[in-house]
Coordinates of C-alpha atoms and ligand atoms in Angstrom, one line a residue:
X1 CA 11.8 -7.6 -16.4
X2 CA 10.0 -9.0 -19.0
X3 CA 8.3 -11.3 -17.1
X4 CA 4.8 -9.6 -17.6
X5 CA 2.9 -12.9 -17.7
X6 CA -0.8 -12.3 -16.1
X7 CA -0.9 -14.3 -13.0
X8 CA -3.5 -16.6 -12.0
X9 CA -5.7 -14.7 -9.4
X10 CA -6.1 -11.9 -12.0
X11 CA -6.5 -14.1 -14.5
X12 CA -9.4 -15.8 -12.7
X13 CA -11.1 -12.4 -11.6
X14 CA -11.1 -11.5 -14.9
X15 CA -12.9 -15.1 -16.0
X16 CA -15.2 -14.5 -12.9
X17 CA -16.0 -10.7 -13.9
X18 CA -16.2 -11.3 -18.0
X19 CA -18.7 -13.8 -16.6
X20 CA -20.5 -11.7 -14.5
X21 CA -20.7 -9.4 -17.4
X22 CA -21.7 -11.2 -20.3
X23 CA -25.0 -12.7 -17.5
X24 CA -26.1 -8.6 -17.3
X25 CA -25.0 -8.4 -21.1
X26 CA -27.4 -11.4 -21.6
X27 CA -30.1 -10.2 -19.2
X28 CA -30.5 -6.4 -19.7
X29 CA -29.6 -6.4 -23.7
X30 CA -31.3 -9.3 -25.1
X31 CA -31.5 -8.1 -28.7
X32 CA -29.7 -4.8 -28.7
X33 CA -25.9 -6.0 -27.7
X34 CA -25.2 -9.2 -29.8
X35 CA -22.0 -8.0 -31.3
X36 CA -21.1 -7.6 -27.9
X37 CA -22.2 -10.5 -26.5
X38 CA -19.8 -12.8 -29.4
X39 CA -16.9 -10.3 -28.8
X40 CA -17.2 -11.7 -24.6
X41 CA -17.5 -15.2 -26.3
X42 CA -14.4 -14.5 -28.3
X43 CA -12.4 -13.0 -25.2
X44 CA -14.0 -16.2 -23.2
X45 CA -12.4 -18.4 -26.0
X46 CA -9.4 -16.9 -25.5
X47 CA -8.8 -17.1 -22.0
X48 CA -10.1 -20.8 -21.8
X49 CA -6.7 -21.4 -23.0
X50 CA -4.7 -20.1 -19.9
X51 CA -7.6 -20.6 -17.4
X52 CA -7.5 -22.8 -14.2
X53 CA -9.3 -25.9 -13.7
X54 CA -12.9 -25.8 -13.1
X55 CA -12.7 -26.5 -9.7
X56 CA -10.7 -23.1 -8.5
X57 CA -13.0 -21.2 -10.7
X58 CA -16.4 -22.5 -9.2
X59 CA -14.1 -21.5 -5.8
X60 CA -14.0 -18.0 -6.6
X61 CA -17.1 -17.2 -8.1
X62 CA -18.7 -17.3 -4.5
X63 CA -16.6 -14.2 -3.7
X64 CA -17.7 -11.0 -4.1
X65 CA -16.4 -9.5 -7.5
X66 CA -14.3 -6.6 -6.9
X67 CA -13.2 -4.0 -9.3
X68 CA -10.3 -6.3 -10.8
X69 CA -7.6 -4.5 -12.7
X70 CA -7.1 -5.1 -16.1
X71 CA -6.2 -8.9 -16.0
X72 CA -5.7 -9.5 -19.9
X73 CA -3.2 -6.7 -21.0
X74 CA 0.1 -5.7 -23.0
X75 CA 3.2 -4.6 -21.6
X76 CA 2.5 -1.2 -22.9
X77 CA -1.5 -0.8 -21.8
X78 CA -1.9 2.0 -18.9
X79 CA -1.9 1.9 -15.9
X80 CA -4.9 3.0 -13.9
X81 CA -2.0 4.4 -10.9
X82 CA -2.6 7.6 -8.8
X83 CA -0.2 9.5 -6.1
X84 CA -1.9 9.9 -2.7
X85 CA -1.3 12.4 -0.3
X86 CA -2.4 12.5 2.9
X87 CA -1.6 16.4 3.9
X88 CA -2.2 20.0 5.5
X89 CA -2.9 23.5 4.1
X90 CA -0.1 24.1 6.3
X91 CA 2.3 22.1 4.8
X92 CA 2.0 23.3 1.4
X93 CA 5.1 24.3 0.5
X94 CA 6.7 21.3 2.0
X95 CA 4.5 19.1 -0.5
X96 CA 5.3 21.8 -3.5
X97 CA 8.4 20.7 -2.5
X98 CA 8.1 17.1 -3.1
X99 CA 5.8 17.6 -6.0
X100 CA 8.8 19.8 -7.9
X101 CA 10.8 16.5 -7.2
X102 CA 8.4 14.1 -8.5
X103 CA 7.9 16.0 -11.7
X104 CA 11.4 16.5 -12.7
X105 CA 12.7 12.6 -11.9
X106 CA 9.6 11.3 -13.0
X107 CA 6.0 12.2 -13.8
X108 CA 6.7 15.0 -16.1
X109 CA 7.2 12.0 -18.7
X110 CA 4.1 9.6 -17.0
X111 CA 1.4 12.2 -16.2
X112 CA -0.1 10.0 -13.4
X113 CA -2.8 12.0 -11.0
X114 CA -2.7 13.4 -7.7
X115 CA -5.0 12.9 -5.2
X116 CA -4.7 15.0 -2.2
X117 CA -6.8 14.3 1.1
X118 CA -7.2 16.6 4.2
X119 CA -9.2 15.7 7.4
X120 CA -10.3 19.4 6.7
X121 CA -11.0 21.5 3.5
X122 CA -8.1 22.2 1.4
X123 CA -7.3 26.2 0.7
X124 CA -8.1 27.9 -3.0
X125 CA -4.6 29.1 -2.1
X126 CA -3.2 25.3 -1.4
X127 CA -5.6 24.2 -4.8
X128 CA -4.2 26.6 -7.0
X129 CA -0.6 26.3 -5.9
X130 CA -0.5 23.0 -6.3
X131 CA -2.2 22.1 -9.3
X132 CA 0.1 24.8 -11.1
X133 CA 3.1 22.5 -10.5
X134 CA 2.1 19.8 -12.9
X135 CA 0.0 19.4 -15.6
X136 CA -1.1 16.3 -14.8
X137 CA -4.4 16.0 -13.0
X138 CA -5.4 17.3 -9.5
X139 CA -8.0 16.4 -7.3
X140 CA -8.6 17.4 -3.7
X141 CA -10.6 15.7 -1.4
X142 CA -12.0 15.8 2.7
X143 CA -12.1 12.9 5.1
X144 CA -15.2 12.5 7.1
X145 CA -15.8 11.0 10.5
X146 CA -15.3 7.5 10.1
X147 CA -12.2 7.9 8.3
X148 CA -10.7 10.5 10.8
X149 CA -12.3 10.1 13.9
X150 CA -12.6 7.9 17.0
X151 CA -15.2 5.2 16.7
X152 CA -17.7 4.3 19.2
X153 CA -16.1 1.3 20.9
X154 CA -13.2 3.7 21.7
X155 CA -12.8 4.7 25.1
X156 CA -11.2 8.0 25.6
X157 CA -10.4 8.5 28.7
X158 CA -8.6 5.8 28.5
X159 CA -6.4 6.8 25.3
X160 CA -6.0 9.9 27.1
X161 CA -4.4 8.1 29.9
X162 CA -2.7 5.8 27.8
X163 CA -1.4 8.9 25.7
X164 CA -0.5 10.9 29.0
X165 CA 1.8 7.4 30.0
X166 CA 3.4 6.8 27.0
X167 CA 4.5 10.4 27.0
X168 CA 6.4 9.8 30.2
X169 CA 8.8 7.0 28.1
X170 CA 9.4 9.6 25.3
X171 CA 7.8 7.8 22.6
X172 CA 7.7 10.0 19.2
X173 CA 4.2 11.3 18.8
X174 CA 3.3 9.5 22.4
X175 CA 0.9 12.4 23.2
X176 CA -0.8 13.1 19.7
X177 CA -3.8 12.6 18.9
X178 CA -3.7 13.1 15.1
X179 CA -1.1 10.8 14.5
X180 CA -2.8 8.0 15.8
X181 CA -5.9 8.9 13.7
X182 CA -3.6 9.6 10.8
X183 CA -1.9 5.7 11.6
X184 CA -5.9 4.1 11.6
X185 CA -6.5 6.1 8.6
X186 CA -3.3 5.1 6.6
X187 CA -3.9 1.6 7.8
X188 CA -7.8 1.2 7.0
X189 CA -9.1 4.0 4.7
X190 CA -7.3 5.8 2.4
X191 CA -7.8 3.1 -0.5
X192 CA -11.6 3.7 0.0
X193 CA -11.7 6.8 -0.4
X194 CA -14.2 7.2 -2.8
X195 CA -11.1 9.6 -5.1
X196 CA -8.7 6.3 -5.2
X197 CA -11.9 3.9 -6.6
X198 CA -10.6 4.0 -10.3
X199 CA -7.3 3.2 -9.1
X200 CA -5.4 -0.3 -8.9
X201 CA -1.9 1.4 -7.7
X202 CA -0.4 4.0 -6.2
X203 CA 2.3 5.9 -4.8
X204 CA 2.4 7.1 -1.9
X205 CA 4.1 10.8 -1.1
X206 CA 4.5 12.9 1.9
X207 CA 5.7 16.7 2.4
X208 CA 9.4 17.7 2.8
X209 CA 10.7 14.4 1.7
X210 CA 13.4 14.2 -1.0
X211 CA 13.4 12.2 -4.4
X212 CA 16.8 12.1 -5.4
X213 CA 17.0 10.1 -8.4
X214 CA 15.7 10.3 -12.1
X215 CA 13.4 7.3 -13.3
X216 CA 13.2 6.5 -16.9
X217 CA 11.2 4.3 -17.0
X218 CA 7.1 3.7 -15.4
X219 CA 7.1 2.2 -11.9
X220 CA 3.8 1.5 -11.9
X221 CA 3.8 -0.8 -15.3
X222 CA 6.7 -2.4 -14.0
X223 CA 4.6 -3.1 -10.4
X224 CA 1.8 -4.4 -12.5
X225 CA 4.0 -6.5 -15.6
X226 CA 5.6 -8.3 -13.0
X227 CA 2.9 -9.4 -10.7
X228 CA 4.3 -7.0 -7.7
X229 CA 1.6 -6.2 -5.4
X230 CA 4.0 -4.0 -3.2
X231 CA 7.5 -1.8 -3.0
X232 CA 9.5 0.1 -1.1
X233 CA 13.1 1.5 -0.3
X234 CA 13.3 1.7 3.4
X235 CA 13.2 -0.7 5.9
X236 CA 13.3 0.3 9.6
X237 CA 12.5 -1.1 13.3
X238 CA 9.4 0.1 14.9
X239 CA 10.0 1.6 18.9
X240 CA 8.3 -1.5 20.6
X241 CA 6.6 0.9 23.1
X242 CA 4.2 1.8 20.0
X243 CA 3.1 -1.6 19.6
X244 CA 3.3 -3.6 22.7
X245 CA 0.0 -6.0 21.6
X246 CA 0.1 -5.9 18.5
X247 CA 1.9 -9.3 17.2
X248 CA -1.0 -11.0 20.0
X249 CA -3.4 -9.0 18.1
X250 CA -2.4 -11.2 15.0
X251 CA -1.9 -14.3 16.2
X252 CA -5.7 -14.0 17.6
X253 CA -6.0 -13.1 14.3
X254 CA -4.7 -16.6 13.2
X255 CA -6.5 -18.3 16.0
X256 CA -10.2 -16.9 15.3
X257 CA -10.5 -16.7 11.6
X258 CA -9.1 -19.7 10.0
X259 CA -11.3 -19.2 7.1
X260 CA -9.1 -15.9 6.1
X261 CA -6.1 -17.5 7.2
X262 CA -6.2 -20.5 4.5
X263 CA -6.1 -18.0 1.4
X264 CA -2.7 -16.8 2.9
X265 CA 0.5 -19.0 0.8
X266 CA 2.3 -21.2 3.4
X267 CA 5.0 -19.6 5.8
X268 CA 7.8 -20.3 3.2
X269 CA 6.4 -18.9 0.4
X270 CA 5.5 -16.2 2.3
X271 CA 7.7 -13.2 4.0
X272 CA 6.8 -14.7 7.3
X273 CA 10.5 -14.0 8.5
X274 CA 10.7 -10.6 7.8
X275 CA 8.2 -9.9 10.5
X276 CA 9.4 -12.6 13.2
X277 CA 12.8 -14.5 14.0
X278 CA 11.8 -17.0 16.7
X279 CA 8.8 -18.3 14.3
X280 CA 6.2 -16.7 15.3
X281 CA 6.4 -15.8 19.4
X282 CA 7.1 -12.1 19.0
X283 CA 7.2 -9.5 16.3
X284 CA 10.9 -8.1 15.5
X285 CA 9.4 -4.3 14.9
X286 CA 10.9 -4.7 11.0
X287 CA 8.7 -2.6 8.7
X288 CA 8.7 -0.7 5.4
X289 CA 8.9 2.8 5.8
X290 CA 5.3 3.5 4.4
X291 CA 5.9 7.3 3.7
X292 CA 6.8 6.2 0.8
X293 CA 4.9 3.0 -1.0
X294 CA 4.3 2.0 -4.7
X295 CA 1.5 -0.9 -4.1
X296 CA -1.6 -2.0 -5.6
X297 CA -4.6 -1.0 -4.0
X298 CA -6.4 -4.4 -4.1
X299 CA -3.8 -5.4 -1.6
X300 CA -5.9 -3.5 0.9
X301 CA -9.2 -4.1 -0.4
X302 CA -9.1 -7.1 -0.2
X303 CA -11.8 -9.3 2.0
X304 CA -9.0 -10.6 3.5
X305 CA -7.1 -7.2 4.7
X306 CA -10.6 -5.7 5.5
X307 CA -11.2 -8.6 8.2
X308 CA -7.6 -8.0 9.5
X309 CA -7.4 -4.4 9.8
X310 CA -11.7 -4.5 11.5
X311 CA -10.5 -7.1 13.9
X312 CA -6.8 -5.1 15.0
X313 CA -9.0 -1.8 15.2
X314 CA -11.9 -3.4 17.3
X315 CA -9.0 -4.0 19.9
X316 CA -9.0 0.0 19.9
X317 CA -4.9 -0.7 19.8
X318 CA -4.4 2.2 17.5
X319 CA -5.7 4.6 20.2
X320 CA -4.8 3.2 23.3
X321 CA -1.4 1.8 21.7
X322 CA 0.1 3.8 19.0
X323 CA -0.2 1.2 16.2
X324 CA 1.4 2.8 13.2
X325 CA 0.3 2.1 9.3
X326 CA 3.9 0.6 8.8
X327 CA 4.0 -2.3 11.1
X328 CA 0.3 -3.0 10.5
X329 CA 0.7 -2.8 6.2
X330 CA 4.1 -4.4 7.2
X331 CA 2.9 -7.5 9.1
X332 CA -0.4 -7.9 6.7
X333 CA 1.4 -7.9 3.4
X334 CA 4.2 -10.5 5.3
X335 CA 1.3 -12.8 5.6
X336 CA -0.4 -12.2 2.4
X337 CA 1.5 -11.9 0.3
X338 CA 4.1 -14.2 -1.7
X339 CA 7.7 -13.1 -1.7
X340 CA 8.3 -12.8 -5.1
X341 CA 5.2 -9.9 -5.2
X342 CA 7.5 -7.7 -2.6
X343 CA 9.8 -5.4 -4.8
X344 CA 13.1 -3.1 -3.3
X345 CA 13.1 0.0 -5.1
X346 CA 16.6 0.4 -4.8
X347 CA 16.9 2.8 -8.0
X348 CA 14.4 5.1 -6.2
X349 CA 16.8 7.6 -3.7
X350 CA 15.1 8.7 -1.2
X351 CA 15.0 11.4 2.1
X352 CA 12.8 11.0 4.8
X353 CA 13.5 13.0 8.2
X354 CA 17.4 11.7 9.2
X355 CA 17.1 8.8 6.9
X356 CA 18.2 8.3 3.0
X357 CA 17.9 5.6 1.2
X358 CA 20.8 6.2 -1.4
X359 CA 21.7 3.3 -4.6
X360 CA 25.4 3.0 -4.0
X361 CA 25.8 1.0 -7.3
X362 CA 28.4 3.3 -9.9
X363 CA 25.7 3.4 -12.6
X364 CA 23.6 5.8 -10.2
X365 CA 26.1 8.5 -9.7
X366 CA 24.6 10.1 -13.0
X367 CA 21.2 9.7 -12.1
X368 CA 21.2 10.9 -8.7
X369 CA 22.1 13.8 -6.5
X370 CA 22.7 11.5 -3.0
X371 CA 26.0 10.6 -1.3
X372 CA 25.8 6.7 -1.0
X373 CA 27.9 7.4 2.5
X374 CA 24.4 8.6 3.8
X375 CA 22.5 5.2 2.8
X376 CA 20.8 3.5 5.3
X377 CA 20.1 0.2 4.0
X378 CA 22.8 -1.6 6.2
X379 CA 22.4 0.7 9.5
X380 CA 23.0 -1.8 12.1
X381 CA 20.1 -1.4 15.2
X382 CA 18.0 0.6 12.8
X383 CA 17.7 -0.7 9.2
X384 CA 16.2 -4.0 8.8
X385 CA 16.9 -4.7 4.8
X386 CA 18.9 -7.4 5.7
X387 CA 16.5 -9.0 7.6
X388 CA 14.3 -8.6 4.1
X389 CA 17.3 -9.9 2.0
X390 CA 16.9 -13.4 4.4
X391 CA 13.5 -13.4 4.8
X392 CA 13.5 -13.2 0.4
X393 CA 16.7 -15.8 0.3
X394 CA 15.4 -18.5 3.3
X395 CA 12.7 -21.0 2.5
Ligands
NAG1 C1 -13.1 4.4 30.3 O1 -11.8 4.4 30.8 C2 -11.7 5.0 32.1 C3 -10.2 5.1 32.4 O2 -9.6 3.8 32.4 C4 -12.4 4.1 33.1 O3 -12.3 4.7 34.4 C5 -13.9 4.1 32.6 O4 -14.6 3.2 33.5 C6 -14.0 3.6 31.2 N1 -15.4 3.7 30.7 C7 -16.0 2.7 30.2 C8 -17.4 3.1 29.7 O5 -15.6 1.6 30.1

């Protein structure tokens, strides 16, 4: 818990970007700014201490400097965290719902923002429902074409086909359209959405779920104090039918861009396993359950990500497949990421559709209202948290 230490890719964005800033400082303020200019020197100082060697440094100035979250901080500084919610006017009072839920276990004591975001216009009726149920802030957005829509390379006569086939083996959501552009939008857009841009985390929330637990204390500073990049409470197996190309998709992946590839830590110190148990030949459909995800938004905005998720969508795999945002976020972060950033929010109870995550520990019987008889974390066939557990204990 208390380890809060600043690890060393923020640490060297924030060297890169104090750098970056104290040039324009330097070149747009020559007179004007000096007290500013010898408070970056002091901050410079300062982080000399704790910096890497040269070498890495002169390595990542050649990248692109992204908005960095605060890489110098105390335990206590805030948090620049939203909610997002992808929803309908229709299902308002399944989100007012989820919202009540939120506010009594949680943000009523945080104030953290939501963002809502509608491939149409949201309601007055839907605004001013919804922004009466917290008095934190509100804001509403629309998606446009290219983040809810087919692109060009897309075919559709032959996702229609495709759809029209899948149907016939009873996949859930084999015939719908809007799911698959909800999957591609989950997947490749919602963390640029221009709403999320002063954002480094989020949570993620959907309508008519359940939040069963109370939370004392703030998820999202204890995402960020202890270098966690992203969490969940659900793990589940994917129905291979959705996904029958996508672990090829990756390993092309692998194949053609070795240049993305070598930022990624090494198999072992990676979740690598989670994703596959023969090493590599074929994906075990394991996945976090991404209705509900408390991650940092840099994950995804990463150069990195971006090249993955262009090159799975050029294949046109989450129309004429029916890729979903879990194995896809699932499969990226396994790769990315290093285990110790992945964090099980077992404290958070949680309802999605037929499916609970429940704590079964005693110490939660006072904070929450589920049965631990309906948890699902050890589900045999469905549940992959043991598969997690292995992936976490193996090197
Ligand atoms: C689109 O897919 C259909 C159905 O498979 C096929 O007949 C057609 O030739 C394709 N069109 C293009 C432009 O590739």
């Amino acid at each position: 818990m208390n380890n809060w230490r600043v690890a060393g890719k923020q640490r060297l964005l924030l060297v890169v970007a104090l750098g970056l800033l104290t040039i324009s400082v330097l070149f747009f303020l020559p007179v004007s700014n000096l007290s500013s200019v010898s408070n970056q020197e002091q901050q410079q100082k300062e982080l000399d201490v704790t910096s890497a060697p040269e070498q890495e440094q002169q390595k990542t100035s050649t990248i692109e400097p992204i908005e960095a979250p605060l890489a110098s901080f105390e335990p206590d500084d805030p948090v620049r965290a939203c909610f997002v919610i992808l929803v309908r006017n229709r299902e308002l009072d399944g989100i007012a719902s989820t919202i009540r839920q939120i506010e009594e276990r949680f943000n009523k004591k945080y104030q953290y923002p939501y963002i809502f975001l509608n491939d149409d216009d949201f309601t007055q009726e839907f605004k001013d429902t919804t922004s009466l149920l917290t008095t934190a802030d509100t804001r509403y957005g629309k998606l446009d074409n290219q983040m809810w829509g087919y692109p060009s390379f897309i075919n559709q006569t032959l996702a229609a086909d495709n759809r029209a086939e899948m149907a016939k083996s009873g996949v859930p959501y084999a015939e719908s359209e809007s799911y698959r552009h909800m999957c591609r939008f989950q997947s490749g857009f919602f963390f640029r959405h221009p709403l999320l841009d002063e954002f480094d985390y989020y949570w993620r929330l959907e309508p008519d779920v359940d939040y069963h637990c109370d939370l004392s204390y703030d998820v999202f500073k204890f995402m960020r104090n202890n270098g966690k990049k992203y969490g969940f409470n659900i793990a589940f197996r994917e129905f291979g039918a959705t996904v029958p190309s996508l672990w090829q998709t990756v390993m092309d992946f692998e194949r053609d861009r070795p240049e993305v590839v070598k930022h990624w830590p090494v198999r072992e110190d990676s979740l690598w396993r989670f994703v596959t148990d023969d090493n590599g030949e074929s994906y075990n459909l394991c996945h976090f359950w991404t209705n509900f995800e408390i991650a940092s938004l840099d994950l995804w905005r990463s150069n990195d990500y971006l090249k993955f998720f262009n090159y799975l969508d050029q294949t046109g795999g989450f129309f004429y497949e029916r890729w979903g945002d879990a194995p896809v976020h699932s499969i990226a972060a396994s790769m990315m990421l290093r285990k110790e950033e992945f964090h099980f929010f077992n404290d958070i109870g949680y309802r999605h559709t037929a499916y609970t995550h429940c704590p079964v520990e005693p110490e939660f019987r006072s904070k929450c209202s589920c049965n631990p008889d309906d948890n699902f974390d050890y589900n045999p066939g469905l549940s992959c948290y043991s598969v997690f557990k292995k992936a976490l204990e193996e090197s």
